[in-house]
């Protein structure tokens, strides 16, 4: 089963839940798909990491063959090409790598090359396989890296640590999962962002459940939303200053504490029921 | 008009709280929420007036006319985004995967594929007492960078003679963040003193340096880890980035910034520290 751990709001406890869930299962695959800010490795400390570069396709232009017909420029829907001094000028930051420019060129002047956007690291942490996508700073889209990370993660139990928000990078994680665990803070901010991710799961027809985190006092609007939407609550973790300090130091809670492992195993058992 | 953008790298460090507090301290008359796929600033500002709502048009989406389609499959073969799916004998476009590139329409020998504009979100512009520009991305849509650019454009066009604009950004270092950075005068990074927060800060600093915009850094909830706070201050010194202050964990401040209490009447160590961060930031701006 592939589980995507999401939150909407940043800092709700996605990585905490994902690494401890993976560590509590014993033998599992943990995939860090928060490729802009990957942090799972800080807690899991993978060893013997193998690194692989992930590339996207970008066009290259042969100015000797180019006759300046500007077909490529006119067909590009992402404004990645501009016609200057009778030739196309290329802006790689906005290129989606769709390949249309090379298809429309009748002169064979547009070829394709590989451009690196980040790396995929694969290592071991005890019985866990740890896959980490790291996007190069300055790159706009981590989606191709997330796709590569999800492709390489093979195993019985795969835990996907997703990015915050609810945009295309999050959507990629939801699409690649069988079930989603949404970690939510019971606050006004937490509720608002939780509702957006829950809607994303619904739109993509993915079963989902919630884990409430940093609970200090009951927050009725959250409870009401969960009742109305009929989303199962798999746990309520209280705010714990000791946990906060341990997490700040990059400690894996499940490593030391059997009660934590039992807690996350029971959450995983309920997730299997939610997945159906 | 000076434009201040608040970023964090890691989520949940207190960007929106800081933006709301700065708005209260400065009386800024131009505010924007650039975190379009998890916006929260509107919850704090609690603006009573009805916003001007407009559609956000994202990219195009392809549609296949089943009557014209002769099921050759060329569209599926050429789509790099795996957006064409086989449906009992025919083909259909998965709207969540389609990026609107037009390859399918170009390769189709039967002209069975059309592209049309897609509503990918909603923008809200509040124009009562000062301007507040915000938006919400439709679930299942990308284009967050383009929406951020439109939120900023709507703010600037309607800001009148406001002398300060405060922009609340999104976590991460990717497309919405890069779109929010362009054209601002200064970025304040609100960092969290944890191993994760430090790693995220370093990646954001590297990204921002590549975009050639001035930076300063503050630490929120510094008392969670004084050691990591010192490490962040050392990093700023080494990188020659101004460090504008440290704010202790303060539940009352967070509540006041969320609109659950009065910021003016609050007198707590957290508020004093955050006010010092505000003054130091304004000096740099």
Coordinates of C-alpha atoms in Angstrom, one line a residue:
Chain A
X1 CA 0.0 0.0 0.0
X2 CA 1.2 3.5 -0.9
X3 CA 0.4 6.2 1.7
X4 CA 0.8 9.9 1.0
X5 CA 1.3 12.0 4.1
X6 CA 0.0 15.5 3.4
X7 CA -1.1 18.6 5.4
X8 CA -1.9 21.7 3.4
X9 CA -0.4 24.0 6.0
X10 CA 3.3 23.8 6.4
X11 CA 4.7 22.7 9.8
X12 CA 1.7 20.7 10.7
X13 CA 3.8 17.6 11.3
X14 CA 3.9 15.7 7.9
X15 CA 7.5 14.7 8.1
X16 CA 7.2 13.8 11.8
X17 CA 4.2 11.5 10.9
X18 CA 5.8 10.1 7.8
X19 CA 9.2 9.1 9.3
X20 CA 7.7 7.7 12.4
X21 CA 5.1 5.8 10.5
X22 CA 7.8 4.3 8.2
X23 CA 10.1 3.5 11.2
X24 CA 7.3 1.8 13.1
X25 CA 6.5 -0.5 10.3
X26 CA 10.0 -2.0 10.3
X27 CA 10.4 -2.9 6.7
X28 CA 9.1 -0.1 4.5
X29 CA 10.1 2.4 1.8
X30 CA 10.1 6.1 2.8
X31 CA 10.0 8.5 -0.1
X32 CA 10.6 12.2 0.5
X33 CA 8.6 14.0 -2.2
X34 CA 8.9 17.4 -0.5
X35 CA 11.7 18.0 -3.0
X36 CA 11.9 21.7 -2.4
X37 CA 12.7 21.3 1.3
X38 CA 13.4 17.6 2.0
X39 CA 13.9 16.9 5.7
X40 CA 13.1 13.2 6.2
X41 CA 16.8 12.3 5.9
X42 CA 17.5 14.5 9.0
X43 CA 15.5 12.0 11.1
X44 CA 16.2 8.7 9.3
X45 CA 19.9 9.3 8.6
X46 CA 20.2 7.0 5.6
X47 CA 23.5 5.3 4.9
X48 CA 25.2 4.2 1.7
X49 CA 23.2 6.6 -0.4
X50 CA 23.4 6.1 -4.2
X51 CA 22.7 9.2 -6.2
X52 CA 21.1 9.6 -9.6
X53 CA 20.6 12.8 -11.5
X54 CA 17.0 13.5 -12.7
X55 CA 16.7 15.4 -16.0
X56 CA 14.0 17.0 -18.1
X57 CA 14.0 17.3 -21.8
X58 CA 14.7 20.7 -23.3
X59 CA 15.1 21.8 -26.9
X60 CA 18.4 22.7 -28.5
X61 CA 18.4 24.8 -31.6
X62 CA 20.7 24.3 -34.6
X63 CA 21.2 27.8 -36.0
X64 CA 22.7 26.5 -39.3
X65 CA 19.5 24.6 -40.0
X66 CA 17.1 27.2 -38.7
X67 CA 15.4 29.1 -41.6
X68 CA 13.7 31.6 -39.2
X69 CA 10.2 30.4 -40.1
X70 CA 9.2 31.0 -36.4
X71 CA 6.8 28.0 -36.3
X72 CA 8.4 26.9 -33.0
X73 CA 7.9 30.3 -31.4
X74 CA 4.3 30.5 -32.6
X75 CA 3.4 27.0 -31.3
X76 CA 4.9 27.3 -27.8
X77 CA 2.1 27.8 -25.4
X78 CA 4.4 28.5 -22.4
X79 CA 6.1 31.5 -23.9
X80 CA 9.4 29.7 -23.6
X81 CA 10.5 30.9 -27.1
X82 CA 10.8 34.5 -28.3
X83 CA 11.6 35.5 -31.9
X84 CA 14.7 37.8 -31.9
X85 CA 16.8 38.8 -34.9
X86 CA 15.2 36.2 -37.1
X87 CA 15.9 33.3 -34.7
X88 CA 14.2 31.7 -31.7
X89 CA 15.6 32.6 -28.3
X90 CA 15.0 30.0 -25.6
X91 CA 14.0 30.6 -21.9
X92 CA 14.5 27.2 -20.1
X93 CA 12.8 28.3 -16.8
X94 CA 9.4 28.3 -18.4
X95 CA 9.8 25.3 -20.7
X96 CA 7.5 22.4 -19.9
X97 CA 9.5 20.0 -22.1
X98 CA 6.4 19.0 -24.2
X99 CA 8.4 18.6 -27.4
X100 CA 6.1 20.5 -29.6
X101 CA 8.8 22.8 -31.0
X102 CA 10.8 19.9 -32.3
X103 CA 7.6 18.3 -33.8
X104 CA 6.7 21.5 -35.7
X105 CA 10.2 22.2 -37.1
X106 CA 10.4 21.0 -40.7
X107 CA 14.1 21.7 -41.0
X108 CA 15.1 19.4 -38.2
X109 CA 16.7 22.4 -36.5
X110 CA 15.2 21.6 -33.0
X111 CA 16.7 18.6 -31.2
X112 CA 16.2 17.6 -27.6
X113 CA 18.8 17.4 -24.8
X114 CA 18.6 16.5 -21.1
X115 CA 18.8 19.2 -18.5
X116 CA 19.4 18.2 -14.8
X117 CA 16.9 19.6 -12.3
X118 CA 17.8 17.6 -9.2
X119 CA 19.0 14.3 -7.7
X120 CA 17.4 11.2 -6.4
X121 CA 19.2 9.6 -3.4
X122 CA 18.5 6.1 -2.3
X123 CA 19.9 4.7 1.0
X124 CA 19.2 2.4 3.9
X125 CA 18.2 3.2 7.5
X126 CA 17.9 0.0 9.4
X127 CA 15.2 -2.0 7.5
X128 CA 14.0 1.0 5.7
X129 CA 14.7 2.1 2.2
X130 CA 15.0 5.9 2.1
X131 CA 14.4 7.7 -1.2
X132 CA 15.0 11.4 -1.2
X133 CA 14.3 13.8 -4.1
X134 CA 16.3 17.0 -3.9
X135 CA 15.4 19.8 -6.3
X136 CA 18.2 22.1 -7.5
X137 CA 17.8 25.6 -6.0
X138 CA 16.4 28.0 -8.6
X139 CA 14.3 25.3 -10.3
X140 CA 10.7 26.1 -10.7
X141 CA 9.0 22.7 -10.8
X142 CA 9.7 19.6 -8.8
X143 CA 7.0 17.5 -10.4
X144 CA 9.4 15.5 -12.7
X145 CA 11.5 14.7 -9.7
X146 CA 8.5 13.6 -7.7
X147 CA 7.5 11.3 -10.6
X148 CA 11.0 9.8 -10.7
X149 CA 11.0 9.3 -6.9
X150 CA 7.6 7.6 -7.0
X151 CA 8.7 5.4 -9.9
X152 CA 11.8 4.2 -8.0
X153 CA 10.0 3.5 -4.7
X154 CA 9.0 -0.2 -4.9
X155 CA 7.8 -2.2 -1.9
X156 CA 4.9 -3.6 0.0
X157 CA 4.6 -0.5 2.2
X158 CA 5.5 2.8 0.8
X159 CA 5.2 6.0 2.8
X160 CA 5.3 9.2 0.7
X161 CA 6.2 12.4 2.5
X162 CA 4.5 15.1 0.5
X163 CA 5.1 18.9 0.1
X164 CA 2.9 21.5 1.9
X165 CA 0.1 23.3 0.0
X166 CA -2.3 21.7 -2.5
X167 CA -0.8 22.5 -5.9
X168 CA 0.6 20.3 -8.7
X169 CA 3.4 18.9 -6.6
X170 CA 0.9 17.7 -4.0
X171 CA -1.4 16.4 -6.7
X172 CA 1.4 14.2 -8.1
X173 CA 1.8 12.6 -4.6
X174 CA -1.9 12.0 -4.3
X175 CA -2.1 10.5 -7.8
X176 CA 0.7 8.1 -6.9
X177 CA -0.9 6.9 -3.6
X178 CA -3.6 4.4 -2.6
X179 CA -4.6 6.3 0.5
X180 CA -3.8 9.8 2.0
X181 CA -3.1 10.6 5.6
X182 CA -3.7 14.4 6.2
X183 CA -1.9 15.8 9.2
X184 CA -3.8 18.7 10.5
X185 CA -3.4 21.3 13.3
X186 CA -6.7 22.1 15.0
X187 CA -6.5 25.8 14.5
X188 CA -8.2 28.3 12.1
X189 CA -5.2 28.1 9.7
X190 CA -4.9 24.4 10.0
X191 CA -8.6 23.8 9.3
X192 CA -8.6 26.1 6.2
X193 CA -5.6 24.4 4.6
X194 CA -6.9 20.9 5.7
X195 CA -10.2 21.5 3.9
X196 CA -8.3 22.4 0.6
X197 CA -6.3 19.1 0.7
X198 CA -9.3 17.1 1.6
X199 CA -11.0 18.6 -1.4
X200 CA -8.1 17.7 -3.6
X201 CA -8.3 14.0 -2.3
X202 CA -12.0 14.0 -3.1
X203 CA -11.6 15.5 -6.5
X204 CA -9.0 12.8 -7.3
X205 CA -11.1 10.0 -5.7
X206 CA -8.5 9.0 -3.1
X207 CA -9.6 7.6 0.2
X208 CA -8.3 9.8 3.0
X209 CA -8.1 10.1 6.8
X210 CA -6.8 12.7 9.2
X211 CA -4.3 12.7 12.0
X212 CA -4.8 15.7 14.3
X213 CA -1.5 17.0 15.7
X214 CA -0.4 19.6 18.3
X215 CA -3.8 19.3 20.0
X216 CA -4.0 21.7 23.0
X217 CA -7.7 22.3 23.3
X218 CA -10.7 21.1 21.4
X219 CA -11.3 23.2 18.3
X220 CA -15.0 22.8 17.5
X221 CA -15.0 24.1 13.9
X222 CA -12.4 21.3 13.0
X223 CA -14.5 18.7 14.7
X224 CA -17.6 19.9 13.0
X225 CA -15.9 19.8 9.5
X226 CA -14.7 16.3 10.1
X227 CA -18.2 15.1 11.1
X228 CA -19.8 16.9 8.1
X229 CA -17.3 15.5 5.6
X230 CA -17.3 12.1 7.4
X231 CA -13.5 11.9 7.4
X232 CA -12.1 9.3 9.9
X233 CA -9.8 10.6 12.6
X234 CA -7.0 8.1 13.1
X235 CA -5.3 9.8 16.1
X236 CA -5.0 13.0 18.2
X237 CA -1.5 13.8 19.2
X238 CA -1.2 16.4 22.0
X239 CA 1.2 19.3 21.8
X240 CA 4.2 18.0 23.7
X241 CA 7.2 20.3 24.4
X242 CA 9.5 17.3 24.9
X243 CA 8.5 16.0 21.5
X244 CA 9.0 19.4 20.0
X245 CA 12.6 19.6 21.3
X246 CA 13.4 16.1 20.1
X247 CA 12.0 16.9 16.6
X248 CA 13.9 20.1 16.6
X249 CA 17.1 18.1 17.2
X250 CA 16.2 15.7 14.4
X251 CA 15.4 12.7 16.6
X252 CA 13.3 9.9 15.5
X253 CA 10.6 9.4 18.2
X254 CA 9.9 5.8 17.2
X255 CA 13.5 4.8 17.5
X256 CA 13.5 4.9 21.3
X257 CA 9.9 4.3 22.3
X258 CA 7.8 1.2 21.8
X259 CA 4.6 3.1 22.7
X260 CA 5.2 5.5 19.8
X261 CA 5.8 2.5 17.4
X262 CA 2.6 0.9 18.6
X263 CA 0.7 4.1 18.1
X264 CA 1.9 4.5 14.5
X265 CA 1.3 0.8 13.7
X266 CA -2.3 1.2 14.9
X267 CA -2.7 4.3 12.7
X268 CA -1.4 2.3 9.8
X269 CA -3.8 -0.6 10.5
X270 CA -6.7 1.9 10.4
X271 CA -5.3 3.4 7.2
X272 CA -5.5 0.0 5.5
X273 CA -9.2 -0.2 6.4
X274 CA -9.7 3.3 5.0
X275 CA -7.9 2.3 1.8
X276 CA -10.4 -0.7 1.6
Chain B
X1 CA 6.2 52.0 -2.8
X2 CA 8.6 49.7 -0.9
X3 CA 7.7 46.0 -1.2
X4 CA 8.5 43.5 1.6
X5 CA 8.1 39.8 1.0
X6 CA 7.9 37.4 4.0
X7 CA 9.2 33.8 3.3
X8 CA 10.2 30.9 5.4
X9 CA 11.5 27.9 3.4
X10 CA 10.0 25.5 6.0
X11 CA 6.3 25.8 6.5
X12 CA 4.7 26.7 9.8
X13 CA 7.4 28.9 11.1
X14 CA 5.2 32.0 11.5
X15 CA 5.1 33.8 8.1
X16 CA 1.4 34.7 8.2
X17 CA 1.6 35.7 11.9
X18 CA 4.6 37.9 11.1
X19 CA 2.9 39.4 8.1
X20 CA -0.3 40.2 10.1
X21 CA 1.7 41.7 13.0
X22 CA 3.8 43.9 10.6
X23 CA 0.5 45.0 8.9
X24 CA -0.8 46.1 12.4
X25 CA 2.5 47.8 13.4
X26 CA 2.9 49.7 10.1
X27 CA -0.7 50.4 9.2
X28 CA 0.3 49.2 5.7
X29 CA -2.4 50.0 3.2
X30 CA -1.3 47.3 0.6
X31 CA -1.3 43.6 1.5
X32 CA -1.1 40.5 -0.5
X33 CA -1.3 36.7 0.2
X34 CA 1.0 35.0 -2.3
X35 CA 0.5 31.5 -0.7
X36 CA -2.2 30.7 -3.2
X37 CA -2.4 27.0 -2.5
X38 CA -2.7 27.4 1.3
X39 CA -3.8 31.0 1.8
X40 CA -4.5 32.1 5.4
X41 CA -3.9 35.9 5.7
X42 CA -7.6 36.6 5.0
X43 CA -8.5 34.7 8.1
X44 CA -6.4 37.1 10.2
X45 CA -7.4 40.3 8.5
X46 CA -11.1 39.6 8.9
X47 CA -12.1 42.2 6.3
X48 CA -15.8 42.9 6.4
X49 CA -16.3 44.2 2.9
X50 CA -17.2 42.1 0.0
X51 CA -14.2 41.5 -2.3
X52 CA -14.1 42.0 -6.0
X53 CA -13.9 38.4 -7.3
X54 CA -12.5 37.5 -10.7
X55 CA -11.6 34.2 -12.4
X56 CA -8.0 33.1 -12.7
X57 CA -7.4 31.6 -16.2
X58 CA -4.6 29.0 -16.0
X59 CA -3.3 27.1 -18.9
X60 CA -5.4 25.5 -21.6
X61 CA -6.9 22.0 -21.4
X62 CA -7.3 19.6 -24.3
X63 CA -10.6 17.9 -25.2
X64 CA -11.1 15.0 -27.7
X65 CA -14.2 15.0 -29.8
X66 CA -15.2 11.3 -29.8
X67 CA -17.1 11.6 -33.1
X68 CA -14.0 12.8 -35.0
X69 CA -11.5 10.6 -33.2
X70 CA -10.5 7.5 -35.2
X71 CA -8.7 5.9 -32.3
X72 CA -5.2 6.0 -33.9
X73 CA -3.6 6.7 -30.5
X74 CA -1.0 9.2 -31.8
X75 CA -2.1 11.7 -29.1
X76 CA -1.4 9.2 -26.4
X77 CA 1.9 8.3 -27.9
X78 CA 3.1 11.9 -28.0
X79 CA 1.8 13.2 -24.7
X80 CA 4.7 13.7 -22.3
X81 CA 2.4 14.2 -19.3
X82 CA 0.5 10.9 -19.5
X83 CA -2.7 12.9 -19.8
X84 CA -4.4 10.8 -22.6
X85 CA -6.2 7.8 -21.3
X86 CA -7.8 4.9 -23.2
X87 CA -11.6 4.6 -22.5
X88 CA -13.4 1.6 -23.8
X89 CA -12.1 1.9 -27.3
X90 CA -11.6 5.7 -27.4
X91 CA -9.3 8.3 -25.9
X92 CA -10.0 11.0 -23.3
X93 CA -8.0 13.7 -21.7
X94 CA -7.3 13.5 -17.9
X95 CA -7.8 17.2 -17.0
X96 CA -5.6 16.9 -13.9
X97 CA -2.6 15.7 -15.9
X98 CA -3.0 17.9 -19.0
X99 CA -0.6 20.8 -19.2
X100 CA -2.2 22.4 -22.3
X101 CA 0.9 22.1 -24.5
X102 CA -1.1 21.4 -27.6
X103 CA 1.0 18.4 -28.8
X104 CA -2.1 16.2 -29.0
X105 CA -3.9 18.7 -31.2
X106 CA -0.9 19.1 -33.5
X107 CA -0.4 15.3 -34.1
X108 CA -4.1 14.4 -34.5
X109 CA -4.7 13.7 -38.2
X110 CA -8.5 14.1 -37.7
X111 CA -8.5 17.5 -36.0
X112 CA -10.4 15.8 -33.2
X113 CA -8.5 17.7 -30.4
X114 CA -9.4 21.2 -29.2
X115 CA -7.8 23.3 -26.6
X116 CA -9.8 25.7 -24.4
X117 CA -9.1 28.1 -21.6
X118 CA -9.4 26.6 -18.1
X119 CA -10.6 28.4 -15.0
X120 CA -7.9 27.4 -12.5
X121 CA -8.8 29.5 -9.5
X122 CA -10.3 32.6 -8.1
X123 CA -8.8 36.0 -7.2
X124 CA -10.3 38.3 -4.5
X125 CA -9.4 42.0 -4.2
X126 CA -10.5 43.9 -1.1
X127 CA -10.5 47.7 -1.7
X128 CA -12.1 49.2 1.3
X129 CA -9.7 50.5 3.9
X130 CA -6.5 49.8 2.1
X131 CA -6.0 47.1 -0.6
X132 CA -5.7 43.4 0.1
X133 CA -5.1 41.0 -2.8
X134 CA -5.5 37.3 -2.3
X135 CA -6.5 34.2 -4.3
X136 CA -7.3 30.6 -4.1
X137 CA -6.1 28.0 -6.6
X138 CA -8.7 25.5 -7.7
X139 CA -8.0 22.1 -6.4
X140 CA -6.3 19.8 -9.0
X141 CA -4.7 22.7 -10.9
X142 CA -1.1 23.9 -11.3
X143 CA -0.1 27.3 -12.5
X144 CA 0.4 28.6 -8.9
X145 CA 3.3 30.8 -10.1
X146 CA 1.1 32.5 -12.7
X147 CA -1.6 33.1 -10.1
X148 CA 1.0 34.6 -7.7
X149 CA 2.0 37.0 -10.5
X150 CA -1.6 38.1 -11.0
X151 CA -2.2 38.6 -7.2
X152 CA 0.8 40.9 -7.1
X153 CA -0.3 42.8 -10.3
X154 CA -3.8 43.3 -8.8
X155 CA -2.2 44.7 -5.6
X156 CA 0.2 47.1 -7.3
X157 CA -2.5 48.4 -9.7
X158 CA -4.8 49.2 -6.9
X159 CA -2.4 50.3 -4.2
X160 CA -2.6 54.0 -5.0
X161 CA -0.1 56.1 -3.0
X162 CA 0.6 53.4 -0.3
X163 CA 4.2 53.6 0.7
X164 CA 4.6 50.1 1.9
X165 CA 3.3 46.7 0.6
X166 CA 3.6 43.6 2.7
X167 CA 3.5 40.2 0.8
X168 CA 2.9 37.0 2.6
X169 CA 4.7 34.2 0.7
X170 CA 4.5 30.4 0.5
X171 CA 6.8 27.8 1.9
X172 CA 9.4 26.0 -0.3
X173 CA 11.7 27.3 -3.0
X174 CA 9.8 26.4 -6.1
X175 CA 7.4 28.1 -8.6
X176 CA 5.1 30.2 -6.3
X177 CA 8.1 31.4 -4.2
X178 CA 10.1 32.4 -7.3
X179 CA 7.1 34.2 -8.7
X180 CA 6.6 36.0 -5.4
X181 CA 10.2 37.2 -5.3
X182 CA 10.4 39.1 -8.6
X183 CA 10.3 42.9 -8.2
X184 CA 10.3 43.0 -4.3
X185 CA 12.7 45.3 -2.5
X186 CA 13.5 43.0 0.5
X187 CA 12.8 39.5 1.7
X188 CA 12.4 38.7 5.4
X189 CA 12.9 35.0 6.1
X190 CA 11.2 33.8 9.2
X191 CA 13.3 30.8 10.3
X192 CA 12.6 28.1 12.8
X193 CA 15.4 26.9 15.1
X194 CA 15.4 23.2 14.2
X195 CA 17.6 20.9 12.1
X196 CA 14.9 20.9 9.5
X197 CA 14.4 24.7 9.7
X198 CA 18.2 25.3 9.3
X199 CA 18.4 23.0 6.2
X200 CA 15.3 24.7 4.6
X201 CA 16.7 28.2 5.4
X202 CA 20.0 27.4 3.6
X203 CA 18.2 26.2 0.5
X204 CA 16.0 29.3 0.5
X205 CA 19.0 31.6 1.0
X206 CA 20.7 30.0 -2.0
X207 CA 17.6 30.3 -4.1
X208 CA 17.1 34.0 -3.2
X209 CA 20.7 34.8 -3.8
X210 CA 20.3 33.5 -7.4
X211 CA 17.4 35.9 -7.8
X212 CA 19.5 38.9 -6.6
X213 CA 17.1 40.3 -4.0
X214 CA 18.1 41.7 -0.6
X215 CA 17.5 39.4 2.3
X216 CA 17.3 39.5 6.1
X217 CA 16.5 36.7 8.6
X218 CA 14.6 36.5 11.9
X219 CA 14.2 33.5 14.1
X220 CA 10.8 32.7 15.6
X221 CA 10.3 30.5 18.7
X222 CA 14.0 30.8 19.3
X223 CA 13.7 29.4 22.8
X224 CA 12.8 26.0 21.4
X225 CA 16.5 25.6 20.5
X226 CA 18.9 28.4 21.6
X227 CA 21.8 26.3 20.1
X228 CA 20.2 26.2 16.6
X229 CA 19.3 29.9 16.9
X230 CA 23.0 30.6 17.4
X231 CA 23.8 28.4 14.4
X232 CA 21.4 30.5 12.3
X233 CA 23.0 33.7 13.5
X234 CA 26.4 32.4 12.7
X235 CA 25.2 31.3 9.2
X236 CA 23.8 34.9 8.6
X237 CA 27.2 36.4 9.6
X238 CA 29.1 34.0 7.4
X239 CA 26.8 34.8 4.5
X240 CA 26.7 38.5 5.2
X241 CA 22.9 38.5 5.6
X242 CA 21.5 40.9 8.2
X243 CA 20.0 39.1 11.2
X244 CA 17.1 41.2 12.4
X245 CA 16.1 39.5 15.7
X246 CA 14.8 36.5 17.6
X247 CA 11.3 36.1 18.9
X248 CA 10.4 33.8 21.7
X249 CA 7.4 31.4 21.6
X250 CA 4.5 33.4 22.8
X251 CA 1.0 32.0 22.6
X252 CA -0.7 35.4 23.3
X253 CA 1.2 37.0 20.4
X254 CA 0.2 34.2 18.0
X255 CA -3.5 34.6 19.1
X256 CA -3.4 38.4 18.7
X257 CA -1.8 38.0 15.2
X258 CA -4.6 35.5 14.3
X259 CA -7.1 38.2 15.2
X260 CA -8.2 36.4 18.4
X261 CA -7.0 39.3 20.6
X262 CA -5.9 42.9 20.3
X263 CA -2.4 43.5 18.9
X264 CA -2.3 47.1 20.2
X265 CA -3.1 46.4 23.8
X266 CA -0.8 43.3 24.0
X267 CA 2.4 43.8 26.0
X268 CA 4.3 40.6 26.1
X269 CA 8.0 39.6 25.5
X270 CA 7.0 38.1 22.2
X271 CA 5.4 41.3 20.9
X272 CA 8.3 43.4 22.0
X273 CA 10.8 41.1 20.3
X274 CA 8.7 41.0 17.1
X275 CA 8.4 44.8 17.2
X276 CA 12.2 45.0 17.3
X277 CA 12.3 42.7 14.2
X278 CA 9.8 45.0 12.5
X279 CA 11.9 48.1 13.2
X280 CA 15.1 46.5 12.1
X281 CA 13.5 45.3 8.9
X282 CA 12.1 48.7 8.1
X283 CA 15.5 50.3 8.6
X284 CA 16.9 47.9 5.9
X285 CA 13.9 48.6 3.6

